[in-house]
Structure formats: structure tokens, C-alpha cells
Amino acid sequence: MARKRDQSSFRPIPHSDSEEKEEGYELLWGLHPVLEILRTAPRQVSEVMIHHPKPVGKLLEIISLARAAGVKVKQDLGRPGKSGSGEGDEQRNQGVTAKVLPFSLLSLDGLITRLGSLAVPPFLLALDTIQDPHNLGAIIRTALAAGVHGVIITKDRSAPLSGTVAKVSAGAVARMDICRVTNLSEALKELKEHGVWVFGTVKDAPSSIFATDFTGPVCLVVGSEGKGIRPLVREQCDHLVTIPMQGGLDSLNSSVAAAVSLFEIVRQRQNPNP
């Protein structure tokens, strides 16, 4: 029996709203990312290090926010530690580094429970082995701006939620519900059982995103930078869609493809056609 494209087709089942956390901690650097996380999730920050002898402007604002939240602030005029991604020099850290506690990750059951309280059809994004941390951060930032209710990432073959991801996301990683799963194809299968329609973005699909109905409960799947969506994940997609392109190109960077597709979904959901 075909599932209906309306809110009633999403059928949440009560689960525990369980979470998991990344191990260790990450270094987050840059004025805007540190400001954003202090404004939105100060409990994630354990320490702020100022790498400037005379803080001014936004550095003073960071110090004020940190102290107001009870976050330790210290001055460190030496070279700050690296996050493991090669960054950390003063040119990139803009005079400030924050030691960030592990980001909370929802289980699939926890995400489904949260979706059950929505007054609108669920809007999800699943990322199939996105390995570039810059792409992952950019996608999470775009997803937050598009109003996505949750991002699903894979446990293996995916970039970790590192300081690089947090910086590129401009703090969005601390504000977005992120679910990490071991088996993405099984996760999509479970979402379909709850009435969510799964759309995979591929370059050889017969249907354009502009001619596809995204107004119901949606999970958009975006594949990796090189190989795209894996075969088993592709099998779980109800529909395969593509972004029409000109100029001889047949593919886009994963973060750009995600942005174009997400905001087409936003357009349709704000102005649904008959």
C-alpha cells in the first residue's frame, strides 16, 4: 500500500530519547564560531584561550560571554595546540581557541521520538559517507538555515564532528539534531516504516528536483564526494532525483548539491503547488 504524502503518514513509536557522545574533546577556533557556541551552547565549552596580548572588539565579547557562563578564560600567547587537522596558527584562529566538550548525538530512536512532536511534516537529511570535514560542516550549516529537523550521518567512512566541522558550520553543529547510525540503509528502511519518503540525489536520475513533490515527510540523501550514494543505500530510496545542469557539467560538490536540493524543498514547503 502506498504511503500518503501528509503529516498523518509519519507514525512515531515511543522510544527513549537516548544520546551518545564523541570521545575526548576538540579545539574550536575563530571569532565567529567561538562566539556562536558561547551564545547557543555554552555548556559545550570547557575553556577559552585568548592568543592576543590586548583583546579588543569581539575578543572582549567572547571573554564577557565566557565569564558570564562560568567558562574558564586564560591568556595563551604561545602557539595553540592543533585540533588534529593541521589548523591552529594565529592567522586561522583569529586570536581565540575554545576547548569544546563532545557534541551530543541522537540515536535513531531518539530522533524519531523528537519528530513525533512536530506540527509539520518531518524534513530530514541523510549523508552517506561524507568524508571531507569542510563539506560536512558546510552541509550542516546549510541544513540549519533550511530548517532541517535532523541530520543523519554514518559512523564509519564519515568525517568526525571535529573542530574543523564546527568552525565551518559556524556553530550550527551545536544547534542541529544530529543522529549517527552504523547502517544507513537500515536506518532509512526504519524511517520509511514510519511514513517518511526517501529521496536520493544522483546525477543519472530521470526526475529533476524541480519536478518532484517534496511537501510530505521527506528524507533527502546526499552521497559522498567521489562515489555518491552507495548501492545498498540507493536501494532504500523511494525516488532518485537529480539537479539539472548546463555548461557540460554532470556533478556538483556535495555541499553545493545539498544546498540546492534543500532549498528547493524549502521553496515547495513554503509555497506548495496543487
Tab-separated table of C-alpha atoms in Angstrom:
chain	number	residue	atom	x	y	z
A	1	MET	CA	0.000	0.000	0.000
A	2	ALA	CA	1.388	3.380	-0.966
A	3	ARG	CA	2.100	5.810	1.831
A	4	LYS	CA	0.211	9.094	1.744
A	5	ARG	CA	2.036	12.378	1.403
A	6	ASP	CA	0.735	14.126	4.500
A	7	GLN	CA	1.639	14.570	8.136
A	8	SER	CA	-0.535	11.665	9.236
A	9	SER	CA	1.767	9.296	7.368
A	10	PHE	CA	4.524	9.882	9.928
A	11	ARG	CA	3.961	7.361	12.696
A	12	PRO	CA	6.307	7.842	15.651
A	13	ILE	CA	6.758	4.982	18.083
A	14	PRO	CA	7.692	5.883	21.683
A	15	HIS	CA	11.384	5.360	22.318
A	16	SER	CA	13.904	6.605	24.824
A	17	ASP	CA	15.492	9.865	23.680
A	18	SER	CA	18.965	8.397	24.004
A	19	GLU	CA	22.167	10.169	23.100
A	20	GLU	CA	25.803	9.310	22.613
A	21	LYS	CA	28.880	11.494	22.662
A	22	GLU	CA	32.131	11.671	20.758
A	23	GLU	CA	35.174	10.736	22.783
A	24	GLY	CA	37.681	13.336	24.012
A	25	TYR	CA	37.355	16.994	23.097
A	26	GLU	CA	38.003	19.235	20.121
A	27	LEU	CA	39.592	22.635	19.676
A	28	LEU	CA	37.362	25.234	18.047
A	29	TRP	CA	38.968	28.415	16.704
A	30	GLY	CA	37.887	31.631	15.049
A	31	LEU	CA	35.911	34.617	16.312
A	32	HIS	CA	32.509	33.760	14.842
A	33	PRO	CA	32.477	30.018	15.664
A	34	VAL	CA	33.551	30.617	19.276
A	35	LEU	CA	31.041	33.449	19.688
A	36	GLU	CA	28.267	31.301	18.246
A	37	ILE	CA	28.877	28.334	20.503
A	38	LEU	CA	29.123	30.570	23.588
A	39	ARG	CA	25.787	32.142	22.651
A	40	THR	CA	23.954	28.941	21.811
A	41	ALA	CA	25.637	26.113	23.740
A	42	PRO	CA	27.971	27.495	26.426
A	43	ARG	CA	27.835	24.202	28.328
A	44	GLN	CA	29.774	22.611	25.484
A	45	VAL	CA	32.752	24.897	26.184
A	46	SER	CA	35.164	23.929	28.947
A	47	GLU	CA	37.827	26.589	28.359
A	48	VAL	CA	38.554	29.633	26.205
A	49	MET	CA	42.135	30.625	25.332
A	50	ILE	CA	42.918	34.156	24.141
A	51	HIS	CA	46.007	34.459	21.938
A	52	HIS	CA	46.276	38.249	21.904
A	53	PRO	CA	48.115	40.483	24.379
A	54	LYS	CA	45.428	43.194	24.294
A	55	PRO	CA	41.991	41.772	23.404
A	56	VAL	CA	39.634	44.173	21.659
A	57	GLY	CA	36.298	44.057	19.865
A	58	LYS	CA	34.836	40.569	19.529
A	59	LEU	CA	37.589	39.086	21.677
A	60	LEU	CA	36.289	41.175	24.581
A	61	GLU	CA	32.755	39.990	23.804
A	62	ILE	CA	33.954	36.378	23.877
A	63	ILE	CA	35.649	36.924	27.232
A	64	SER	CA	32.476	38.509	28.623
A	65	LEU	CA	30.213	35.697	27.378
A	66	ALA	CA	32.566	33.022	28.670
A	67	ARG	CA	32.822	34.525	32.136
A	68	ALA	CA	29.064	35.040	32.306
A	69	ALA	CA	28.613	31.338	31.526
A	70	GLY	CA	31.217	30.280	34.078
A	71	VAL	CA	33.672	29.144	31.397
A	72	LYS	CA	37.361	29.348	32.281
A	73	VAL	CA	39.269	32.008	30.309
A	74	LYS	CA	43.043	32.150	30.075
A	75	GLN	CA	45.567	34.079	28.027
A	76	ASP	CA	47.919	31.993	25.921
A	77	LEU	CA	50.361	33.970	23.790
A	78	GLY	CA	52.181	30.890	22.548
A	79	ARG	CA	51.165	28.753	19.589
A	80	PRO	CA	47.899	26.995	20.490
A	81	GLY	CA	47.554	23.266	20.162
A	82	LYS	CA	46.341	21.768	16.933
A	83	SER	CA	42.998	20.082	16.511
A	84	GLY	CA	44.432	17.219	14.524
A	85	SER	CA	43.511	18.811	11.206
A	86	GLY	CA	46.591	20.959	10.786
A	87	GLU	CA	44.960	24.233	11.800
A	88	GLY	CA	45.851	26.261	14.867
A	89	ASP	CA	48.121	29.117	13.785
A	90	GLU	CA	47.159	32.658	14.755
A	91	GLN	CA	46.132	33.607	11.230
A	92	ARG	CA	43.410	30.993	11.298
A	93	ASN	CA	42.394	31.062	14.954
A	94	GLN	CA	41.862	34.854	14.877
A	95	GLY	CA	43.225	35.144	18.388
A	96	VAL	CA	40.932	32.704	20.169
A	97	THR	CA	40.642	28.961	20.703
A	98	ALA	CA	37.943	27.155	22.661
A	99	LYS	CA	38.195	23.700	24.165
A	100	VAL	CA	34.853	22.137	23.264
A	101	LEU	CA	33.321	19.158	25.034
A	102	PRO	CA	31.948	16.251	22.997
A	103	PHE	CA	28.880	17.027	20.906
A	104	SER	CA	25.748	15.067	21.796
A	105	LEU	CA	24.448	12.726	19.114
A	106	LEU	CA	20.923	11.371	18.970
A	107	SER	CA	20.144	7.731	18.377
A	108	LEU	CA	17.750	6.974	15.521
A	109	ASP	CA	15.049	6.131	18.059
A	110	GLY	CA	15.668	9.443	19.795
A	111	LEU	CA	15.409	11.348	16.527
A	112	ILE	CA	12.145	9.591	15.599
A	113	THR	CA	10.718	10.460	19.012
A	114	ARG	CA	11.516	14.138	18.511
A	115	LEU	CA	9.984	14.121	15.042
A	116	GLY	CA	6.733	12.885	16.541
A	117	SER	CA	6.189	16.218	18.293
A	118	LEU	CA	6.449	18.299	15.113
A	119	ALA	CA	3.455	20.215	13.801
A	120	VAL	CA	4.744	19.938	10.223
A	121	PRO	CA	5.930	17.009	8.076
A	122	PRO	CA	9.450	15.892	9.070
A	123	PHE	CA	12.319	17.240	6.978
A	124	LEU	CA	15.482	15.142	7.291
A	125	LEU	CA	18.877	14.980	5.626
A	126	ALA	CA	20.953	11.795	5.440
A	127	LEU	CA	24.633	11.990	4.493
A	128	ASP	CA	26.156	8.864	3.005
A	129	THR	CA	29.858	8.777	3.971
A	130	ILE	CA	30.746	12.476	3.639
A	131	GLN	CA	34.466	12.337	4.415
A	132	ASP	CA	35.560	15.934	3.859
A	133	PRO	CA	35.120	17.865	7.153
A	134	HIS	CA	34.724	21.141	5.273
A	135	ASN	CA	31.863	19.704	3.226
A	136	LEU	CA	30.266	18.199	6.335
A	137	GLY	CA	30.449	21.494	8.203
A	138	ALA	CA	29.058	23.440	5.250
A	139	ILE	CA	26.186	20.983	4.812
A	140	ILE	CA	25.226	21.123	8.499
A	141	ARG	CA	25.254	24.936	8.352
A	142	THR	CA	23.011	24.897	5.270
A	143	ALA	CA	20.709	22.303	6.851
A	144	LEU	CA	20.173	24.501	9.900
A	145	ALA	CA	19.460	27.514	7.681
A	146	ALA	CA	16.947	25.459	5.652
A	147	GLY	CA	15.051	24.331	8.737
A	148	VAL	CA	16.046	20.656	8.548
A	149	HIS	CA	14.777	18.790	11.622
A	150	GLY	CA	17.661	16.341	11.817
A	151	VAL	CA	20.847	15.258	10.039
A	152	ILE	CA	21.791	11.583	9.865
A	153	ILE	CA	25.452	10.671	9.420
A	154	THR	CA	27.253	7.343	9.230
A	155	LYS	CA	29.525	6.014	11.943
A	156	ASP	CA	32.136	4.687	9.531
A	157	ARG	CA	33.699	6.374	6.485
A	158	SER	CA	32.454	9.780	7.596
A	159	ALA	CA	34.296	12.827	8.880
A	160	PRO	CA	34.096	13.092	12.686
A	161	LEU	CA	32.429	16.090	14.298
A	162	SER	CA	35.749	17.842	14.733
A	163	GLY	CA	36.785	21.409	15.381
A	164	THR	CA	37.058	21.887	11.625
A	165	VAL	CA	33.443	20.783	11.138
A	166	ALA	CA	32.286	23.035	13.976
A	167	LYS	CA	34.196	26.022	12.582
A	168	VAL	CA	32.944	25.607	9.010
A	169	SER	CA	29.394	25.109	10.299
A	170	ALA	CA	29.706	28.457	12.145
A	171	GLY	CA	28.381	26.830	15.309
A	172	ALA	CA	25.455	25.050	13.617
A	173	VAL	CA	26.794	21.663	14.729
A	174	ALA	CA	25.868	22.580	18.316
A	175	ARG	CA	22.319	23.583	17.324
A	176	MET	CA	21.358	20.821	14.906
A	177	ASP	CA	19.915	17.445	15.942
A	178	ILE	CA	22.499	15.008	14.578
A	179	CYS	CA	21.975	11.259	14.535
A	180	ARG	CA	24.811	8.823	13.850
A	181	VAL	CA	23.958	5.338	12.612
A	182	THR	CA	26.009	2.236	11.911
A	183	ASN	CA	23.910	1.074	8.950
A	184	LEU	CA	22.383	3.892	6.900
A	185	SER	CA	20.343	1.635	4.641
A	186	GLU	CA	18.657	0.023	7.672
A	187	ALA	CA	18.058	3.450	9.197
A	188	LEU	CA	16.344	4.617	6.007
A	189	LYS	CA	14.267	1.456	5.978
A	190	GLU	CA	13.067	2.231	9.501
A	191	LEU	CA	12.236	5.809	8.569
A	192	LYS	CA	10.165	4.511	5.660
A	193	GLU	CA	8.242	2.302	8.075
A	194	HIS	CA	7.305	5.495	9.907
A	195	GLY	CA	5.976	7.082	6.726
A	196	VAL	CA	8.988	9.120	5.626
A	197	TRP	CA	9.693	9.262	1.900
A	198	VAL	CA	13.355	8.866	0.979
A	199	PHE	CA	14.815	10.785	-1.968
A	200	GLY	CA	18.327	10.068	-3.210
A	201	THR	CA	20.296	12.672	-5.150
A	202	VAL	CA	22.186	11.117	-8.077
A	203	LYS	CA	23.443	12.528	-11.344
A	204	ASP	CA	21.740	9.938	-13.570
A	205	ALA	CA	18.200	10.113	-12.157
A	206	PRO	CA	15.297	10.599	-14.585
A	207	SER	CA	13.487	13.068	-12.310
A	208	SER	CA	14.504	16.663	-11.655
A	209	ILE	CA	14.315	18.047	-8.118
A	210	PHE	CA	12.214	20.872	-9.583
A	211	ALA	CA	9.586	18.411	-10.840
A	212	THR	CA	9.437	16.289	-7.673
A	213	ASP	CA	6.928	16.671	-4.839
A	214	PHE	CA	8.798	17.212	-1.542
A	215	THR	CA	5.873	18.526	0.505
A	216	GLY	CA	5.335	15.409	2.641
A	217	PRO	CA	7.592	13.744	5.230
A	218	VAL	CA	10.988	13.849	3.487
A	219	CYS	CA	14.469	12.462	3.985
A	220	LEU	CA	16.937	13.694	1.374
A	221	VAL	CA	20.016	11.511	0.874
A	222	VAL	CA	23.269	13.098	-0.342
A	223	GLY	CA	26.183	10.875	-1.297
A	224	SER	CA	29.923	11.167	-0.836
A	225	GLU	CA	32.150	13.492	-2.833
A	226	GLY	CA	33.533	10.772	-5.098
A	227	LYS	CA	31.270	7.731	-5.388
A	228	GLY	CA	27.922	9.237	-4.487
A	229	ILE	CA	25.232	7.149	-2.816
A	230	ARG	CA	26.252	3.545	-2.176
A	231	PRO	CA	24.197	0.776	-3.859
A	232	LEU	CA	22.530	-0.560	-0.682
A	233	VAL	CA	21.554	2.954	0.363
A	234	ARG	CA	20.309	3.689	-3.142
A	235	GLU	CA	18.023	0.640	-2.949
A	236	GLN	CA	16.221	2.173	0.022
A	237	CYS	CA	15.401	5.392	-1.846
A	238	ASP	CA	11.758	5.717	-2.899
A	239	HIS	CA	12.766	8.150	-5.632
A	240	LEU	CA	16.023	9.172	-7.266
A	241	VAL	CA	16.318	12.821	-8.231
A	242	THR	CA	18.885	14.987	-9.945
A	243	ILE	CA	19.817	18.647	-10.309
A	244	PRO	CA	19.574	19.710	-13.986
A	245	MET	CA	22.849	21.278	-15.103
A	246	GLN	CA	24.245	23.040	-18.118
A	247	GLY	CA	27.686	24.000	-19.334
A	248	GLY	CA	28.880	20.430	-19.777
A	249	LEU	CA	28.983	19.622	-16.047
A	250	ASP	CA	27.433	16.439	-14.691
A	251	SER	CA	28.018	16.808	-10.945
A	252	LEU	CA	28.388	19.309	-8.119
A	253	ASN	CA	30.349	19.395	-4.896
A	254	SER	CA	28.329	17.526	-2.239
A	255	SER	CA	27.791	20.620	-0.098
A	256	VAL	CA	26.590	22.629	-3.108
A	257	ALA	CA	24.284	19.822	-4.251
A	258	ALA	CA	22.852	19.570	-0.752
A	259	ALA	CA	22.242	23.331	-0.597
A	260	VAL	CA	20.460	23.470	-3.957
A	261	SER	CA	18.266	20.480	-3.126
A	262	LEU	CA	17.456	21.561	0.434
A	263	PHE	CA	16.281	24.990	-0.592
A	264	GLU	CA	14.148	23.574	-3.403
A	265	ILE	CA	12.424	21.544	-0.673
A	266	VAL	CA	12.065	24.730	1.398
A	267	ARG	CA	10.537	26.543	-1.590
A	268	GLN	CA	7.976	23.812	-2.127
A	269	ARG	CA	7.045	23.523	1.521
A	270	GLN	CA	6.541	27.283	1.822
A	271	ASN	CA	4.618	27.567	-1.454
A	272	PRO	CA	3.041	24.165	-2.127
A	273	ASN	CA	1.592	23.684	-5.587
A	274	PRO	CA	-1.623	21.730	-6.175
